[in-house]
Each structure stands twice: as structure tokens, then as C-alpha cells.
XYZ file of C-alpha atoms in Angstrom:
714
model
C -0.296 1.745 -119.808
C -0.875 -1.917 -119.036
C 1.994 -4.400 -119.012
C 0.854 -7.910 -119.868
C 4.257 -9.412 -119.148
C 3.834 -10.369 -115.474
C 6.673 -12.905 -115.406
C 10.157 -11.810 -114.300
C 12.991 -14.300 -114.681
C 15.848 -14.816 -112.191
C 19.023 -16.865 -112.291
C 18.406 -18.665 -108.977
C 15.837 -19.062 -106.239
C 17.591 -16.729 -103.794
C 17.350 -13.770 -106.155
C 13.691 -14.547 -106.737
C 13.011 -14.689 -102.971
C 14.763 -11.351 -102.425
C 12.726 -9.718 -105.183
C 9.493 -11.284 -103.856
C 9.990 -9.724 -100.412
C 10.211 -6.251 -101.945
C 7.137 -6.865 -104.078
C 5.181 -8.124 -101.050
C 5.835 -4.832 -99.285
C 4.185 -3.073 -102.245
C 1.435 -5.699 -102.529
C 2.590 -6.610 -106.075
C 3.679 -10.213 -105.590
C 1.424 -13.143 -106.433
C 3.546 -16.281 -106.897
C 7.032 -17.529 -107.619
C 7.781 -20.547 -109.844
C 10.988 -22.534 -109.320
C 11.979 -25.445 -111.628
C 14.217 -27.929 -109.868
C 17.210 -29.422 -111.747
C 16.755 -27.093 -114.720
C 19.415 -24.556 -115.733
C 19.648 -21.685 -118.246
C 21.511 -23.875 -120.707
C 18.895 -26.652 -120.596
C 17.342 -27.040 -124.099
C 14.744 -29.730 -123.403
C 12.622 -30.339 -120.326
C 13.533 -33.437 -118.310
C 11.298 -36.475 -118.407
C 10.167 -35.842 -114.805
C 9.684 -32.132 -114.248
C 9.869 -30.967 -110.626
C 8.797 -27.471 -109.714
C 7.875 -25.313 -106.690
C 5.142 -22.751 -106.346
C 5.953 -20.139 -103.713
C 3.193 -17.762 -102.619
C 2.347 -15.398 -99.789
C 1.770 -17.412 -96.580
C -1.624 -15.770 -96.099
C -2.825 -17.063 -99.469
C -2.047 -20.746 -98.854
C -2.101 -23.265 -96.024
C 0.796 -23.560 -93.601
C 2.907 -26.630 -94.311
C 4.901 -26.713 -91.054
C 2.120 -28.454 -89.093
C -0.226 -31.353 -89.618
C -3.320 -29.753 -88.145
C -4.413 -26.546 -86.502
C -3.119 -25.933 -82.986
C -6.683 -25.455 -81.754
C -8.820 -27.719 -83.888
C -12.350 -28.993 -83.544
C -13.767 -32.253 -84.910
C -15.295 -31.815 -88.357
C -14.353 -31.267 -92.024
C -12.435 -28.202 -93.096
C -15.263 -26.780 -95.147
C -15.096 -23.072 -94.397
C -14.681 -21.314 -97.788
C -12.708 -18.423 -96.328
C -10.431 -20.221 -93.892
C -10.110 -23.710 -95.376
C -10.178 -23.169 -99.210
C -7.069 -21.011 -99.457
C -5.626 -23.048 -102.354
C -8.732 -22.140 -104.334
C -9.263 -18.444 -103.664
C -5.539 -17.786 -103.336
C -4.942 -18.988 -106.904
C -2.524 -21.808 -106.088
C -4.689 -24.496 -107.714
C -5.214 -22.437 -110.902
C -1.500 -21.728 -111.300
C -0.647 -25.378 -110.756
C -3.193 -26.401 -113.403
C -1.769 -23.990 -115.986
C 1.809 -25.151 -115.421
C 0.886 -28.804 -115.651
C -1.012 -28.195 -118.908
C 2.074 -26.464 -120.320
C 4.363 -29.332 -119.336
C 2.010 -31.845 -120.964
C 1.979 -29.790 -124.191
C 5.786 -29.698 -124.297
C 6.095 -33.452 -123.775
C 3.295 -34.549 -126.142
C 3.218 -31.784 -128.692
C -0.545 -31.589 -128.407
C -2.801 -29.203 -126.527
C -5.068 -31.641 -124.744
C -8.326 -30.053 -123.560
C -8.311 -31.863 -120.226
C -10.890 -30.936 -117.613
C -10.160 -30.804 -113.866
C -12.579 -32.132 -111.254
C -11.978 -31.236 -107.564
C -13.531 -32.905 -104.531
C -12.742 -32.398 -100.847
C -11.415 -35.407 -98.966
C -14.197 -37.120 -97.000
C -14.298 -36.810 -93.184
C -15.447 -39.606 -90.861
C -18.483 -39.338 -88.610
C -18.194 -36.860 -85.760
C -20.376 -35.291 -83.064
C -21.234 -31.654 -83.582
C -21.660 -30.698 -79.886
C -22.211 -26.957 -79.709
C -22.642 -27.151 -75.934
C -19.150 -28.584 -75.537
C -17.713 -26.018 -77.925
C -19.218 -23.261 -75.788
C -18.262 -24.930 -72.520
C -14.665 -25.213 -73.679
C -14.179 -21.490 -73.095
C -16.101 -21.303 -69.804
C -15.446 -24.646 -68.121
C -12.185 -23.631 -66.338
C -13.661 -20.552 -64.685
C -16.855 -22.413 -63.746
C -14.817 -25.069 -61.969
C -12.744 -22.474 -60.104
C -15.841 -20.576 -58.978
C -17.348 -23.802 -57.651
C -14.897 -23.704 -54.721
C -15.073 -20.015 -53.843
C -17.714 -20.439 -51.113
C -15.864 -23.356 -49.523
C -12.652 -21.322 -49.499
C -14.321 -18.409 -47.701
C -15.936 -20.654 -45.094
C -12.759 -22.627 -44.342
C -10.693 -19.461 -43.905
C -13.418 -17.862 -41.785
C -13.635 -20.891 -39.471
C -9.870 -21.004 -38.940
C -9.620 -17.269 -38.264
C -12.692 -17.352 -36.000
C -10.946 -19.910 -33.813
C -8.002 -17.524 -33.628
C -10.184 -14.446 -33.069
C -12.055 -16.013 -30.134
C -8.694 -17.147 -28.699
C -9.867 -20.754 -28.721
C -6.725 -21.782 -30.591
C -4.357 -20.247 -28.045
C -6.428 -21.622 -25.184
C -6.128 -25.128 -26.614
C -2.391 -24.595 -27.025
C -2.181 -23.351 -23.452
C -3.940 -26.526 -22.328
C -1.319 -28.673 -24.059
C -2.572 -29.144 -27.625
C 0.317 -28.743 -30.046
C 0.082 -26.416 -33.004
C 0.556 -29.337 -35.379
C -2.425 -31.199 -33.946
C -4.625 -28.136 -34.457
C -3.587 -27.847 -38.098
C -4.009 -31.605 -38.690
C -7.509 -31.396 -37.252
C -8.434 -28.542 -39.541
C -6.999 -30.412 -42.519
C -9.002 -33.554 -41.784
C -12.197 -31.567 -41.207
C -11.774 -29.471 -44.360
C -10.638 -32.401 -46.499
C -13.598 -34.588 -45.568
C -16.045 -31.777 -46.258
C -14.507 -30.747 -49.580
C -13.817 -34.338 -50.687
C -17.521 -35.083 -50.286
C -18.287 -32.035 -52.434
C -15.732 -33.241 -54.981
C -17.334 -36.687 -55.194
C -20.778 -35.117 -55.608
C -19.498 -32.746 -58.291
C -17.871 -35.634 -60.185
C -21.106 -37.609 -60.069
C -23.124 -34.642 -61.360
C -20.681 -34.019 -64.222
C -20.560 -37.649 -65.342
C -24.187 -38.647 -64.756
C -25.458 -35.369 -66.196
C -23.446 -36.015 -69.396
C -21.543 -32.760 -69.083
C -18.431 -34.786 -69.952
C -19.149 -37.827 -72.113
C -15.749 -39.324 -72.843
C -13.373 -38.763 -69.904
C -12.557 -41.392 -67.310
C -14.475 -40.511 -64.090
C -11.639 -41.807 -61.882
C -9.163 -39.446 -63.542
C -11.610 -36.566 -63.134
C -12.153 -37.356 -59.438
C -8.406 -37.592 -58.725
C -7.855 -34.322 -60.567
C -10.507 -32.520 -58.520
C -9.249 -34.137 -55.316
C -5.737 -32.859 -56.023
C -7.084 -29.362 -56.460
C -9.020 -29.766 -53.211
C -5.777 -30.579 -51.413
C -4.026 -27.540 -52.882
C -7.016 -25.318 -52.063
C -7.062 -26.391 -48.412
C -3.380 -25.562 -48.077
C -4.012 -22.241 -49.765
C -6.771 -21.552 -47.215
C -4.327 -22.311 -44.403
C -1.847 -19.860 -45.889
C -4.437 -17.097 -46.300
C -5.716 -17.560 -42.732
C -2.299 -16.645 -41.331
C -2.686 -13.045 -42.529
C -6.043 -12.309 -40.848
C -7.209 -11.793 -37.269
C -10.893 -10.994 -37.955
C -13.134 -13.772 -39.231
C -15.598 -11.665 -41.245
C -12.820 -9.743 -42.957
C -11.037 -12.995 -43.724
C -14.177 -14.503 -45.284
C -14.665 -11.505 -47.565
C -11.047 -11.122 -48.622
C -10.182 -14.796 -49.053
C -12.789 -15.301 -51.777
C -11.521 -12.240 -53.636
C -7.894 -13.343 -53.300
C -8.744 -16.864 -54.434
C -10.450 -15.604 -57.599
C -7.721 -13.029 -58.264
C -5.111 -15.783 -58.268
C -6.996 -17.418 -61.151
C -6.881 -14.329 -63.393
C -3.369 -15.047 -64.814
C -4.875 -18.097 -66.524
C -7.199 -15.827 -68.496
C -4.181 -13.876 -69.742
C -2.399 -17.104 -70.620
C -5.447 -18.239 -72.582
C -5.499 -14.949 -74.509
C -1.767 -15.213 -75.287
C -1.737 -18.956 -75.853
C 0.169 -18.678 -79.154
C 3.030 -16.764 -77.524
C 3.350 -18.252 -74.043
C 6.077 -20.866 -73.544
C 6.079 -23.960 -71.368
C 8.411 -22.259 -68.872
C 5.933 -19.424 -68.469
C 3.157 -21.929 -67.902
C 5.183 -23.684 -65.215
C 5.946 -20.351 -63.533
C 2.311 -19.239 -63.280
C 1.299 -22.764 -62.242
C 2.751 -22.045 -58.799
C -0.650 -20.428 -58.324
C -2.838 -23.494 -57.860
C -5.980 -21.950 -59.476
C -3.933 -21.302 -62.628
C -2.602 -24.878 -62.710
C -6.169 -26.079 -62.198
C -7.302 -23.824 -65.041
C -4.726 -25.355 -67.403
C -5.798 -28.870 -66.462
C -9.472 -28.039 -66.929
C -8.725 -26.414 -70.283
C -6.973 -29.557 -71.530
C -9.814 -31.679 -70.169
C -12.376 -29.704 -72.159
C -10.250 -29.831 -75.328
C -9.988 -33.616 -75.164
C -13.742 -33.753 -74.658
C -14.237 -31.437 -77.619
C -12.123 -33.749 -79.782
C -14.294 -36.698 -78.789
C -11.472 -38.487 -76.966
C -11.784 -37.434 -73.344
C -9.083 -37.900 -70.739
C -7.854 -41.474 -70.566
C -4.917 -43.108 -68.837
C -2.983 -43.233 -72.132
C -3.236 -39.527 -73.005
C -2.937 -37.661 -69.681
C 0.811 -37.215 -70.318
C 0.314 -35.661 -73.754
C -1.172 -32.336 -74.727
C -4.184 -31.936 -77.008
C -2.320 -29.011 -78.588
C 0.250 -29.525 -81.330
C 3.817 -28.910 -80.112
C 2.795 -28.214 -76.495
C 5.024 -29.727 -73.789
C 2.598 -28.912 -70.973
C 0.061 -31.650 -70.240
C -2.813 -32.555 -67.969
C -0.457 -34.670 -65.870
C 1.853 -31.658 -65.482
C -0.988 -29.618 -64.002
C -1.604 -32.355 -61.402
C 2.087 -32.379 -60.490
C 2.117 -28.603 -60.135
C -0.941 -28.620 -57.856
C 0.711 -31.214 -55.603
C 3.841 -29.069 -55.509
C 1.720 -26.009 -54.713
C 0.051 -27.861 -51.829
C 3.434 -28.697 -50.297
C 4.701 -25.153 -50.825
C 1.587 -23.543 -49.322
C 1.738 -25.888 -46.333
C 5.384 -25.024 -45.617
C 4.699 -21.285 -45.891
C 1.650 -21.524 -43.617
C 3.642 -23.509 -41.031
C 6.534 -21.032 -41.083
C 4.472 -17.832 -41.022
C 2.149 -19.150 -38.312
C 5.147 -19.806 -36.080
C 6.876 -16.489 -36.759
C 3.740 -14.305 -36.901
C 1.060 -16.017 -34.753
C -1.209 -12.975 -34.919
C -2.749 -10.912 -32.152
C -2.405 -13.715 -29.623
C 0.525 -16.035 -29.137
C 4.294 -15.838 -28.904
C 6.154 -15.814 -32.204
C 9.330 -17.741 -32.836
C 12.471 -16.158 -34.329
C 12.629 -16.160 -38.119
C 15.488 -18.656 -38.030
C 13.681 -21.194 -35.829
C 13.874 -24.006 -38.451
C 17.663 -23.847 -38.048
C 17.502 -24.346 -34.286
C 18.190 -27.945 -33.183
C 16.039 -27.369 -30.090
C 12.935 -27.045 -32.276
C 13.432 -30.405 -33.984
C 14.892 -32.363 -31.055
C 12.316 -31.476 -28.408
C 10.545 -34.506 -26.947
C 6.778 -34.727 -26.815
C 6.446 -36.420 -23.457
C 8.374 -33.934 -21.333
C 6.442 -32.464 -18.415
C 7.250 -29.946 -15.727
C 9.530 -31.286 -13.026
C 8.000 -32.485 -9.807
C 8.762 -30.636 -6.566
C 11.269 -33.253 -5.472
C 13.370 -32.879 -8.591
C 13.390 -29.147 -9.198
C 16.936 -27.737 -9.042
C 17.609 -25.629 -6.013
C 18.844 -22.792 -8.177
C 15.395 -22.414 -9.659
C 14.111 -20.997 -6.380
C 16.816 -18.349 -6.358
C 16.430 -17.174 -9.909
C 14.911 -13.872 -8.879
C 17.737 -12.796 -6.603
C 20.464 -13.964 -8.976
C 18.971 -12.388 -12.077
C 21.016 -9.450 -13.278
C 19.412 -6.118 -13.996
C 18.169 -5.944 -17.564
C 17.028 -3.121 -19.728
C 13.274 -3.168 -20.136
C 12.273 -2.502 -23.690
C 15.487 -3.918 -25.074
C 13.420 -5.642 -27.742
C 11.115 -2.728 -28.557
C 11.394 1.048 -28.810
C 9.410 1.996 -25.734
C 12.423 3.780 -24.168
C 12.242 2.382 -20.673
C 14.659 0.643 -18.382
C 14.477 -1.204 -15.086
C 16.881 -0.458 -12.245
C 17.227 -1.824 -8.761
C 16.590 -5.338 -7.630
C 13.895 -7.490 -6.162
C 10.292 -6.416 -6.133
C 11.142 -2.788 -5.436
C 12.540 -2.180 -8.929
C 11.184 0.874 -10.682
C 11.091 2.040 -14.282
C 12.053 5.476 -15.646
C 10.226 6.682 -18.738
C 11.235 9.547 -20.955
C 7.708 10.841 -21.027
C 7.439 13.619 -18.405
C 3.865 12.870 -17.480
C 4.687 9.231 -16.844
C 7.710 10.196 -14.771
C 5.675 12.541 -12.579
C 3.099 9.854 -11.931
C 5.821 7.441 -10.956
C 7.366 9.937 -8.566
C 4.018 10.299 -6.810
C 3.588 6.536 -6.671
C 7.082 6.054 -5.272
C 6.086 8.106 -2.263
C 3.890 5.187 -1.213
C 6.086 2.806 0.676
C 5.512 -0.683 -0.616
C 5.301 -3.284 2.073
C 5.767 -6.947 1.421
C 5.670 -9.976 3.615
C 8.858 -12.063 3.527
C 8.505 -14.923 1.076
C 8.332 -18.470 2.470
C 11.657 -20.250 2.129
C 10.343 -23.786 2.591
C 8.032 -23.747 -0.420
C 8.949 -24.403 -4.012
C 8.621 -21.538 -6.454
C 6.256 -22.665 -9.172
C 6.150 -19.413 -11.153
C 8.766 -16.665 -11.045
C 8.025 -13.347 -12.772
C 11.139 -11.314 -13.516
C 11.188 -7.716 -14.762
C 8.061 -8.319 -16.812
C 7.015 -5.485 -19.124
C 4.223 -5.402 -21.674
C 3.576 -2.355 -23.862
C 0.900 -2.533 -26.560
C 1.690 0.856 -28.072
C 4.833 2.924 -27.783
C 2.780 6.000 -26.881
C 0.588 4.322 -24.263
C 1.108 3.426 -20.629
C 2.699 0.004 -20.048
C 0.043 -2.572 -19.248
C 2.612 -4.426 -17.119
C 5.395 -2.301 -15.706
C 8.532 -4.108 -14.476
C 6.622 -6.686 -12.456
C 8.586 -9.001 -10.147
C 6.973 -11.613 -7.926
C 6.875 -15.329 -7.123
C 4.046 -17.863 -6.918
C 4.460 -20.981 -4.770
C 3.357 -24.557 -5.192
C 0.554 -25.693 -2.918
C -0.742 -22.142 -2.536
C -3.459 -20.033 -4.103
C -2.186 -16.559 -4.928
C -4.767 -13.884 -5.718
C -4.301 -10.909 -7.996
C -6.281 -7.890 -6.803
C -6.676 -4.714 -8.808
C -9.126 -2.480 -10.619
C -10.029 -2.852 -14.272
C -7.018 -2.090 -16.437
C -4.554 -2.732 -13.625
C -2.719 -5.375 -15.671
C -4.036 -8.586 -14.132
C -5.377 -10.169 -17.306
C -2.350 -9.076 -19.326
C 0.001 -10.704 -16.822
C -1.962 -13.943 -16.826
C -2.126 -13.880 -20.626
C 1.649 -13.646 -20.770
C 1.951 -16.578 -18.365
C -0.220 -18.726 -20.639
C 1.486 -17.644 -23.854
C -1.375 -15.593 -25.293
C 0.827 -12.486 -25.472
C 4.607 -12.223 -25.782
C 6.342 -10.021 -23.202
C 7.860 -6.773 -24.397
C 10.797 -7.468 -22.093
C 11.562 -9.579 -19.064
C 10.393 -13.139 -18.750
C 8.617 -15.696 -16.589
C 10.032 -18.997 -15.344
C 7.518 -21.767 -14.712
C 9.208 -24.538 -12.748
C 12.531 -23.310 -14.095
C 11.441 -23.205 -17.741
C 11.441 -19.951 -19.701
C 8.166 -19.022 -21.408
C 10.110 -17.435 -24.274
C 11.815 -20.652 -25.357
C 10.072 -23.587 -23.658
C 6.400 -22.686 -23.863
C 5.463 -25.959 -25.581
C 6.861 -27.982 -22.670
C 5.227 -25.701 -20.104
C 1.809 -26.057 -21.711
C 1.774 -29.814 -21.231
C 1.251 -29.257 -17.491
C -0.626 -25.966 -17.644
C -4.322 -25.442 -16.996
C -6.153 -22.189 -17.537
C -9.580 -20.616 -17.307
C -9.765 -17.227 -19.070
C -12.362 -14.538 -18.437
C -14.525 -15.909 -21.231
C -15.834 -19.448 -21.583
C -13.902 -21.566 -24.078
C -16.329 -24.384 -24.771
C -17.338 -26.439 -27.785
C -21.044 -25.866 -28.296
C -21.860 -29.381 -29.461
C -19.803 -31.324 -26.910
C -21.458 -32.525 -23.717
C -20.209 -31.808 -20.204
C -18.772 -35.310 -19.935
C -17.065 -35.054 -23.319
C -15.419 -31.754 -22.374
C -13.828 -33.153 -19.231
C -12.933 -36.414 -20.959
C -11.346 -34.584 -23.885
C -9.114 -32.346 -21.789
C -8.218 -35.156 -19.396
C -7.066 -37.499 -22.159
C -5.334 -34.606 -23.871
C -3.193 -34.226 -20.738
C -2.058 -37.839 -21.017
C -4.602 -39.770 -18.970
C -5.700 -43.153 -20.269
C -9.388 -43.746 -20.879
C -10.045 -45.469 -17.545
C -8.378 -42.714 -15.507
C -10.158 -40.070 -17.552
C -13.549 -41.702 -16.930
C -12.829 -41.797 -13.214
C -11.817 -38.142 -13.250
C -15.038 -37.263 -15.071
C -17.119 -38.863 -12.308
C -15.187 -37.095 -9.550
C -15.259 -33.726 -11.256
C -18.982 -33.874 -12.020
C -19.672 -34.716 -8.391
C -17.517 -31.833 -7.150
C -19.184 -29.429 -9.569
C -22.680 -30.567 -8.678
C -23.424 -31.318 -12.323
C -24.037 -35.076 -12.463
C -27.534 -34.424 -13.836
C -26.019 -32.405 -16.711
C -23.593 -35.134 -17.736
C -25.002 -35.572 -21.247
C -26.087 -31.978 -21.794
C -24.451 -30.005 -24.602
C -22.442 -26.979 -23.508
C -24.579 -24.564 -25.510
C -27.634 -25.571 -23.447
C -26.018 -24.857 -20.060
C -26.664 -21.702 -18.093
C -23.925 -19.108 -17.727
C -23.052 -20.258 -14.216
C -22.817 -23.906 -15.247
C -20.635 -23.026 -18.216
C -18.349 -21.103 -15.897
C -18.048 -24.027 -13.493
C -17.221 -26.329 -16.389
C -14.542 -23.916 -17.633
C -12.923 -23.859 -14.183
C -13.050 -27.646 -13.920
C -11.242 -28.079 -17.241
C -8.282 -26.130 -15.863
C -7.714 -28.776 -13.173
C -8.231 -31.987 -15.159
C -5.277 -34.096 -16.181
C -3.136 -33.198 -13.183
C -2.122 -29.694 -14.294
C 0.812 -28.446 -12.202
C 0.122 -24.751 -12.848
C -3.477 -23.507 -12.885
C -4.247 -19.942 -13.969
C -7.759 -18.619 -13.341
C -8.774 -15.203 -14.629
C -11.812 -14.056 -12.626
C -13.308 -17.559 -12.434
C -16.393 -16.489 -10.462
C -17.388 -13.479 -12.561
C -21.026 -13.505 -13.594
C -22.089 -16.552 -11.541
C -24.729 -16.871 -8.855
C -23.713 -17.213 -5.175
C -24.378 -20.958 -5.111
C -22.190 -21.640 -8.149
C -19.577 -19.298 -6.763
C -19.424 -21.339 -3.574
C -19.046 -24.543 -5.594
C -16.094 -23.051 -7.445
C -14.491 -22.031 -4.126
C -14.773 -25.559 -2.799
C -13.288 -26.912 -6.024
C -10.274 -24.600 -5.756
C -9.621 -25.476 -2.118
C -9.875 -29.198 -2.826
C -7.533 -29.300 -5.821
C -4.868 -26.772 -4.832
C -2.586 -29.389 -3.245
C 0.494 -29.985 -5.381
C -0.424 -27.179 -7.744
C 0.532 -23.563 -8.217
C -2.796 -21.749 -8.474
C -2.927 -18.125 -9.643
C -6.271 -16.379 -9.305
C -7.386 -12.905 -10.356
C -10.486 -11.437 -8.755
C -12.322 -8.230 -7.886
C -13.855 -9.639 -4.696
C -11.941 -9.050 -1.469
C -13.946 -11.649 0.424
C -13.033 -14.213 -2.218
C -9.338 -13.368 -1.960
C -9.508 -13.472 1.852
C -11.190 -16.876 1.901
C -9.202 -18.665 -0.807
C -5.772 -17.093 -0.910
C -2.589 -18.015 0.879
C -1.023 -14.877 -0.570
C -2.575 -11.740 -2.065
C -0.855 -9.418 -4.543
C -2.316 -5.977 -5.221
C -1.441 -4.575 -8.635
C -2.147 -1.117 -10.023
C -1.092 0.435 -13.323
C 0.859 -2.692 -14.087
C 3.016 -2.504 -10.938
C 3.007 -4.536 -7.777
C 2.163 -2.346 -4.768
C 2.040 -4.901 -1.989
C 1.878 -8.626 -1.452
C 1.561 -11.022 1.440
C -0.915 -13.166 3.294
C -4.383 -11.738 4.021
C -3.515 -11.473 7.730
C -0.329 -9.545 6.937
C -2.157 -7.084 4.695
C -4.885 -6.532 7.299
C -2.311 -5.646 9.910
C -0.524 -3.246 7.563
C -3.443 -1.487 5.917
C -6.394 -1.890 8.273
C -7.094 1.798 9.053
C -10.873 1.870 9.329
C -13.289 4.022 7.341
C -12.894 6.890 4.887
C -15.397 9.635 4.115
C -15.202 11.402 0.766
C -17.160 14.593 0.052
C -17.893 15.874 -3.439
C -18.804 19.527 -3.879
C -20.442 20.997 -6.954
C -18.901 24.327 -7.974
C -21.303 27.244 -8.501
C -19.882 28.267 -11.869
C -20.398 24.774 -13.209
C -24.051 24.327 -12.286
C -25.110 26.050 -15.480
C -23.049 23.673 -17.627
C -25.251 20.649 -18.032
C -22.889 18.721 -20.281
C -19.812 19.018 -18.057
C -18.934 16.777 -15.147
C -18.632 17.995 -11.543
C -15.319 19.183 -10.197
C -14.570 17.148 -7.090
C -12.365 18.156 -4.195
C -11.588 16.084 -1.175
C -11.713 17.651 2.276
C -12.246 16.737 5.866
C -15.776 16.245 7.132
C -17.226 19.575 8.359
C -18.943 19.913 11.672
C -22.204 21.058 10.020
C -22.959 19.839 6.489
C -23.282 22.735 4.035
C -26.438 22.850 1.928
C -24.493 22.751 -1.382
C -22.331 19.749 -0.443
C -23.054 16.344 -1.870
C -21.948 13.638 0.579
C -20.568 10.354 -0.666
C -19.474 7.720 1.835
C -17.130 4.911 0.832
C -16.788 2.191 3.457
C -13.763 -0.076 3.544
C -14.046 -2.939 6.062
C -11.329 -2.835 8.668
C -8.430 -4.980 7.695
C -8.059 -3.651 4.115
């Protein structure tokens, strides 16, 4: 039943190997013995006997490597993992064979004993903290930046959400300057955190062996890549709070591939590592992992080993991770620059996707300003009459088209309700005063259409009109009439759906950067820096427009005197009253010699005294400028305006000087009566049904009288 003959002979090693593989599958193979330079016809053993012992790889140590791929300092004294030659039987088999060879050569059976001792190991540090930190250090370092990432993205998006970014661009600040400013601000803040973190790690003995300069440069490189990643993430958000919440999640999610790479570290190749290193948190994770391994080995990162890997046979190194993070920073910066130009968000005019291929983008000069009145081509004043009819909505599916010419053009919509409303509106004969021929056209609006939603009414509906230099032109209209939308298009906050605007002969669709260098604006809301003083605001915008420091200081003195704010010169903007903030916002639109000044309800929410100061400022500085003003106050338009344009539902209904409009529409007083229907008195939650009628001789008891007085002349 039991076979004691466990040795099977073979003619050569190949046959033995083939038989051993079959026996391994049945778990019946222990070892193979191969005698080198001995043949079946050999009668005596050679003087020097050479032999091989071949065993299952799991029963002996691997001989294709010098040390373990992931090794820790210390002797290999684990009985199960490190003493394979003992419990696998290799040492016992070798001892038996050597005793047999000695007996054949000597003819005696020498009772020799065998004494085994493990090779000694030099002194080492058994740092259990570092062994534990080795697995957690990469993720701890990544999480250290998650708050900074959220705050940087939130600040950038908040500037975009409050329209401060587009207002600065409208005042002449280039997009590149805004991004450079954010980079400097973020880099200084995060570099200080990096220096503090390096000091804590080195002084606190978290890392005992690495060079602190290498560690600081490594963290600084990751800071650079993280800032660029924040810029890229900010392009995709328009709400600051949402951006803050999502950016932290996205940042941490981009690190997760490193965890998978760590779990599959025996199978992942260097090409795979390079591919996932295009995510900067992953590249940072690899670098931090190698840093901790060098620390665990008692070497630390030094200048002579940053180009080599602590892992046997690994071509990826700590220096490679730094290179990849620098490459990521450049790549993120290019993507952020491109996407911000093509998709500027809720506000701003996007460029075509091929704009990097346009020579006009790269060859534009930075010092170009709008042409002065004496050098404007004569054809620029006739652009409106010479412009061919265009199809409104040609760039969007709103299904509308403009026909006719001049300011009497109308639009036909496929929607029946819209068409009926237009037919009723067309019954009102629009009257316009002839435009002055001796004045230069500063702003020419041509077939302007703006539709926010394909199913909604156009906010601006085929608007055509001109604004002249040296004049103040007022926009009158109710809320939602399209005044703010039109002014926002003029300043580049919104792109037009169709049509365009020429400002001193330059098209807002293609030359907005040049236009903004001589453009001043005051939106409905105050765009102020809370921690800048009144003087610093005026000085900043004046020098931004190209004034030297002496001229800017002189302009500050004049403007403060005109505003009546010399006593608030050194007061921060956040400490000013609402009226003072409004006056400062209006003043900033005029500083620096702006040729075109756009004011959106500049006197809203101010007291009568401040309102009067703003009026005097407008009248004083209108010379040589094209001033466009929107307002709800008829007395304000009458006092300030050279021309008044009345807009309703996005269309121009009439325009001309105040005197002209008084003569045309001054019809006296109107009396409107509202009657409550009997069947609706019982319905408390429903509104009254109103009907207009002539005034009766004797007022009825169930008639509610409402009198609306319009001063004669309007």
C-alpha cells in the first residue's frame, strides 16, 4: 500500500520539468535533483560535483530579485515568510545529498553535524509610527489642501456671480490681468501654508531623514498644480456656494485612482502610472508614497536619490511625479484659458471655439483706444442706413426675422400670441425726431435681439437707434422693458442673440476688448471693493485707464470735490452709506477719460441731495462723451437728457428731445375707473376684474375711482 521509492529517474532535465508540472497539479511533487555534467554512462562521480535542487516556488525564496519589492528595515526573521528554506525542506535535502557525495568520495560515513545561523543585520530603527504613516501619509497630504481648494474656487466664482469680473472687464481690465491677480493672491496664500506645513513636518519629526528643501519644493509644485486645477474647476460654475461644495468633492475624487494604483501596485506598469498622473492629486500621491518609503528605509529623500525609485525594478520616481505635476499645471492653465474664453458663463460674450487660430486674437495691440471724433471715418455715421436687412435669430432657434429698415423695423414671430400683440402695437404710430446730422454717432444699435429662452418673449426685440457724442440719451421704460438688457449687451455682459452694436465704428462681437479700454459703466448694483477707500477706488480705475500717477491724483481731488466727498477720502467703501456708495460708483464710470459712459439707473435708492450731486456730475462731464442713461424718473430725463428714448417690451416706441416728445404726446390728464363685479365679491382670493370706461356724470356707489395724473407734456 505504501511505496517507499519516491525517486523517479529521467534522462534529461526537460523530461523531469515536464513530469514535475503534472505532479504539482496533483500536489505530489516535492523536489527535483539535477546533476550537472553527469551522464547515464558515467561510472564514477567527478571530483567537483555540481547539482541543482528544483522545488515549488512557494516552498523556497525567489531568486530573480535581490530584495523584496516592498521591504522594511530589519532582519528577515519571520519563521513563516523568511525561513522557507527550512520549512520547505530545501536545507534538509541539500544536507542529505552532500552527505552522500562525501561518502562516495571518501568511502566513510562521517557523522558530521550541521549548525545554522542567520546572517547578522546592522542596527536599524524600528519606527512603528512611520510604518503606519506609510499607508496614510499620501491621503493625509491630499486632504490638507481640500479646504483651500474650496475657498479659492468659491472666491473666483463669487466674483463671477456678482458680475464684478465682467464689470472690471467692461472698465478695461483684461481677462489675463484678472487671472494673474487671482494666481498671485492664491499662490501667496497657499505658499505660506506650504511653508508652515513643511516646518511642522520637519520640526515635529514627522519626517526625520528627508531634505526639507526638497520637501518644500515638492509641496510648492503641488500648490501650483492645485491652483491651476482650481481655475479649471471655476470655469464650470456660476454659483459660489455650489462651486465650494462641489470643488472639494471633485478634488478628492480625482485622488481616488491613486488608491486603486496602490492596491494593484504589483500589476500596474510605468505607462499606466504616467497616464493617471495627468490627475495632479494622483501624481502627488505617488510622490508622497515614495517619500514615505524612503523615510521608512531610513534614507529619506536626498538630491542623489530623487531620480530613482525605492521600489525594485520601478521606472517611476519622485522626480517623475514633480515633472508630471508641472505638466498638469500647464495643461490645466491652458484648458482654463480656453474654456473661459469660449464659455464665459452667465455673463460675458464667448469667443468662437477656433479663436486660438485667429491672427486677430494674437496680433491685437494693447494700447489701442476708441478713435477721437476728428478721426472717425465718415462711413461710421451711416452704418445704420447702409446695413442690409438681416435675419434675427440666425444664430439661435428662436424663429424670428427682422424686415424693413431704419427704426421702424418689425419682427414676425411664429407664435400666434406674440404676433397678435405685435399687430396691436403696430397700430400705434411711432414718431421720431429727425436725428442730428452734425453730431458724431458714438453708439449705433442695429437690429439688436436678445432672447433668453426660446419659449419666452424677446427681452430686446429688433432694436435700432443711435447715441451721439456730447449728448446724454435717456432710456425710459417700465420694469422688464429691456433697458438693462440693452445696456448689458453694450458693455459685454451678455452676448446678443442676433444683430450687433457699433461703438465708434467697432463691433462689440469682435472688438470688445478694444472698446472696453475707453468704456465706463455704472450698473444697477454697486461694484465696490469693501476694503478699498474712496480715494483708492478712484485712483485704481483712473490708473487702470492709462493715467499716470500725477494725473490720477489730480483727478481724485477733482472728483471728490464734485461728489462732495472730500471728508470721506480715506473711508473704506463698506463704511459708506448707500447714497455715497452710489455716487462713488457713478464717479468711477467717468474717471480716466472714458469716451462711452453707460449708467443703469444711477440715482436709484439715493436721497434727493445725493441725486442732485449726481445730476451735476453728469452735466459737467458729458462733454466729449457719449452718455447713455436709464431711469424711471421723467423729471430726471427731462432735466439731463438731450434725447429721450422710450422702450417697451424690448422695442423702441419713440425717441427725440424732451421738447419734441412733449409736443407730440402732451395730451393732458387721464381718468381710469375700476369697477368690482358683483359675482366676484364673494371670491376673496381672486383679483378684481377691471374695465375702463368714460367718467360718468354721477359716480355709482359700487364704482372704485382711481385717478392717474400725467403732467402735460408727456
